[in-house]
Tab-separated table of C-alpha atoms in Angstrom:
chain	number	residue	atom	x	y	z
F	1	MET	CA	21.707	-35.817	-13.927
F	2	GLU	CA	19.174	-34.189	-11.611
F	3	PRO	CA	18.082	-30.559	-12.410
F	4	ARG	CA	19.358	-28.045	-9.634
F	5	SER	CA	17.463	-26.226	-7.152
F	6	ALA	CA	16.168	-22.783	-7.833
F	7	ALA	CA	15.343	-22.482	-4.210
F	8	ALA	CA	18.937	-23.258	-3.336
F	9	VAL	CA	19.979	-20.080	-5.470
F	10	GLY	CA	17.487	-18.212	-3.288
F	11	ILE	CA	16.414	-14.540	-4.245
F	12	ASP	CA	19.339	-14.340	-6.991
F	13	PHE	CA	17.688	-16.946	-9.179
F	14	PRO	CA	16.756	-14.939	-12.400
F	15	TYR	CA	13.131	-15.600	-12.571
F	16	THR	CA	12.416	-12.612	-14.716
F	17	ALA	CA	15.592	-12.703	-17.076
F	18	ARG	CA	14.548	-12.365	-20.380
F	19	THR	CA	16.949	-15.170	-21.190
F	20	THR	CA	15.232	-17.736	-18.789
F	21	CYS	CA	13.149	-20.052	-20.395
F	22	TYR	CA	10.350	-22.066	-18.595
F	23	ILE	CA	9.298	-25.546	-19.250
F	24	GLU	CA	6.235	-27.177	-17.927
F	25	ILE	CA	5.707	-30.977	-17.535
F	26	HIS	CA	2.066	-31.601	-16.821
F	27	ASP	CA	0.938	-34.532	-14.907
F	28	ASP	CA	-0.113	-36.452	-18.200
F	29	GLY	CA	3.283	-36.177	-19.896
F	30	ARG	CA	2.593	-32.932	-21.827
F	31	VAL	CA	5.357	-30.356	-22.057
F	32	THR	CA	4.602	-26.932	-22.743
F	33	HIS	CA	6.589	-23.293	-22.098
F	34	GLY	CA	5.765	-20.062	-20.818
F	35	ASP	CA	5.624	-18.412	-17.126
F	36	ASP	CA	1.991	-17.466	-16.432
F	37	ARG	CA	-0.545	-17.535	-13.710
F	38	ALA	CA	-1.970	-20.712	-14.834
F	39	ALA	CA	1.209	-22.618	-14.943
F	40	CYS	CA	1.951	-21.356	-11.335
F	41	ALA	CA	-1.743	-22.471	-10.211
F	42	ARG	CA	-1.310	-25.667	-11.892
F	43	ALA	CA	2.068	-26.448	-10.077
F	44	VAL	CA	0.837	-25.291	-6.775
F	45	ALA	CA	-1.977	-27.597	-7.236
F	46	GLY	CA	0.468	-30.630	-8.171
F	47	LYS	CA	-0.804	-30.913	-11.758
F	48	SER	CA	2.569	-30.107	-13.245
F	49	ARG	CA	6.320	-29.236	-12.533
F	50	LEU	CA	7.861	-25.985	-13.498
F	51	PHE	CA	11.838	-25.845	-14.566
F	52	ALA	CA	13.752	-23.468	-15.969
F	53	VAL	CA	16.624	-23.289	-18.378
F	54	TRP	CA	19.137	-20.667	-17.576
F	55	PRO	CA	21.971	-20.163	-20.128
F	56	GLY	CA	25.318	-19.648	-18.814
F	57	GLU	CA	28.502	-18.577	-20.421
F	58	TRP	CA	29.318	-21.931	-22.338
F	59	SER	CA	26.256	-24.018	-21.593
F	60	SER	CA	22.669	-23.885	-20.200
F	61	HIS	CA	21.773	-25.228	-16.948
F	62	LEU	CA	18.375	-27.022	-15.848
F	63	PHE	CA	16.703	-25.644	-12.642
F	64	MET	CA	13.705	-27.453	-11.030
F	65	ILE	CA	11.401	-24.632	-9.593
F	66	ASP	CA	10.898	-25.914	-6.200
F	67	ASP	CA	9.968	-22.633	-4.217
F	68	LEU	CA	6.669	-22.065	-5.872
F	69	ASP	CA	6.013	-19.033	-3.503
F	70	GLU	CA	9.339	-17.288	-4.355
F	71	TYR	CA	8.574	-17.819	-8.177
F	72	ALA	CA	5.061	-16.390	-7.750
F	73	LYS	CA	6.800	-13.265	-6.157
F	74	ALA	CA	9.194	-12.723	-8.564
F	75	GLN	CA	6.484	-13.093	-11.538
F	76	GLY	CA	4.375	-10.583	-9.867
F	77	ILE	CA	1.765	-13.238	-9.461
F	78	LYS	CA	1.710	-12.819	-5.817
F	79	HIS	CA	2.766	-9.160	-4.129
F	80	ASP	CA	6.324	-8.832	-2.771
F	81	GLN	CA	6.554	-5.606	-0.704
F	82	ASN	CA	10.507	-6.329	-0.516
F	83	ARG	CA	11.136	-6.963	-4.290
F	84	THR	CA	8.895	-3.929	-5.621
F	85	GLY	CA	9.184	-1.183	-2.767
F	86	LEU	CA	5.362	-0.917	-2.993
F	87	GLU	CA	2.829	-1.263	-0.226
F	88	GLU	CA	-0.583	-2.668	-1.692
F	89	HIS	CA	-2.484	0.451	-0.883
F	90	VAL	CA	-3.477	3.459	-2.730
F	91	HIS	CA	-0.465	5.464	-3.327
F	92	ASP	CA	-0.104	9.241	-2.744
F	93	VAL	CA	1.705	10.922	-5.441
F	94	GLU	CA	2.859	14.100	-6.449
F	95	TRP	CA	3.779	14.912	-10.362
F	96	THR	CA	4.582	17.755	-12.426
F	97	GLU	CA	5.699	17.683	-16.120
F	98	ALA	CA	9.613	16.960	-16.617
F	99	THR	CA	11.422	20.360	-17.433
F	100	GLY	CA	14.225	20.559	-20.004
F	101	ARG	CA	12.493	18.345	-22.520
F	102	ASN	CA	11.369	19.282	-26.198
F	103	PRO	CA	7.694	19.315	-25.436
F	104	ASN	CA	6.010	17.608	-28.450
F	105	SER	CA	2.216	18.188	-27.997
F	106	ARG	CA	1.680	15.481	-30.585
F	107	SER	CA	3.627	13.174	-28.670
F	108	PRO	CA	1.055	10.507	-27.004
F	109	TYR	CA	3.471	10.103	-23.834
F	110	ILE	CA	4.779	12.627	-21.670
F	111	SER	CA	7.778	13.132	-19.465
F	112	ILE	CA	6.710	13.413	-15.755
F	113	ARG	CA	8.676	13.935	-12.392
F	114	LEU	CA	6.727	11.639	-9.731
F	115	THR	CA	7.289	11.720	-5.961
F	116	LEU	CA	5.655	9.323	-3.792
F	117	THR	CA	4.446	11.051	-0.476
F	118	CYS	CA	3.257	7.705	0.755
F	119	GLY	CA	6.566	6.385	1.686
F	120	CYS	CA	6.837	3.707	-1.065
F	121	GLU	CA	9.550	3.335	-3.027
F	122	ILE	CA	9.527	2.154	-6.801
F	123	HIS	CA	11.842	-1.106	-7.164
F	124	ASP	CA	9.693	-2.828	-10.041
F	125	LEU	CA	8.418	-0.491	-12.780
F	126	GLY	CA	5.841	-3.145	-13.764
F	127	THR	CA	4.258	-3.282	-10.386
F	128	PHE	CA	3.898	0.307	-10.051
F	129	ALA	CA	2.435	0.847	-13.273
F	130	SER	CA	-0.252	-1.837	-12.828
F	131	GLN	CA	-1.121	-0.463	-9.638
F	132	MET	CA	-1.443	3.300	-11.155
F	133	GLN	CA	-3.524	1.886	-14.140
F	134	GLU	CA	-5.583	0.145	-11.513
F	135	GLN	CA	-5.776	3.373	-9.053
F	136	ARG	CA	-5.810	6.289	-11.541
F	137	GLY	CA	-6.138	5.021	-14.919
F	138	TRP	CA	-2.629	6.009	-15.856
F	139	ALA	CA	-0.809	4.323	-18.639
F	140	ILE	CA	2.840	4.231	-17.584
F	141	ALA	CA	5.459	3.148	-20.143
F	142	THR	CA	7.317	0.127	-19.117
F	143	SER	CA	9.332	-0.371	-22.187
F	144	VAL	CA	11.381	2.596	-21.973
F	145	GLY	CA	13.948	3.929	-19.460
F	146	TRP	CA	12.942	5.328	-16.185
F	147	GLY	CA	15.046	6.621	-13.326
F	148	SER	CA	15.176	8.324	-10.126
F	149	SER	CA	17.139	10.564	-8.228
F	150	SER	CA	17.320	11.318	-4.416
F	151	GLY	CA	17.801	14.543	-2.602
F	152	PRO	CA	17.010	16.376	0.749
F	153	GLU	CA	13.345	16.571	-0.421
F	154	GLY	CA	13.221	12.783	-0.995
F	155	THR	CA	13.405	10.596	-4.089
F	156	SER	CA	11.686	11.756	-7.360
F	157	TYR	CA	11.201	9.434	-10.555
F	158	SER	CA	11.367	10.081	-14.036
F	159	LEU	CA	8.598	8.077	-15.853
F	160	ARG	CA	6.551	8.438	-19.254
F	161	VAL	CA	3.030	8.401	-19.147
F	162	ARG	CA	0.051	8.244	-21.912
F	163	ARG	CA	-0.954	12.071	-21.891
F	164	LYS	CA	-4.618	11.165	-21.935
F	165	THR	CA	-4.828	9.219	-19.263
F	166	LEU	CA	-3.026	12.293	-16.850
F	167	GLY	CA	-5.909	14.075	-18.246
F	168	ILE	CA	-3.951	16.367	-20.195
């Protein structure tokens, strides 16, 4: 039985789902697992092939990663503005400390309300956190909840940021 095509599933393929397991078969026959930049580079160079196991309700399915460009975009290896909502530029941001929270001055993180005045939208927190780390030195928490709300003034985002990286 041949593996299914991830490309045939399209953008809905769960490239970043925590339950998707990646298998790399190297040209020398070694089998490893993982979804890092190096595996993608080897696959693009033809030195290995990538597969994914996607668990279904009653059984798991094997897929061949046959669209390496889409895989790289989904994994954040290659920037994809449609997926992230973010251009690759220095973002214009305005932020304030979130109100209505119990301010704990001992907490290393602070809740903020952020607005992107450059026109971008945050669809992928990990990408935005990486960009802000590079651009402003901010350490945005990506393992906790975040949200957005829209109104006449635009969209604002609720984020947690390491206090000292904001300079406070």
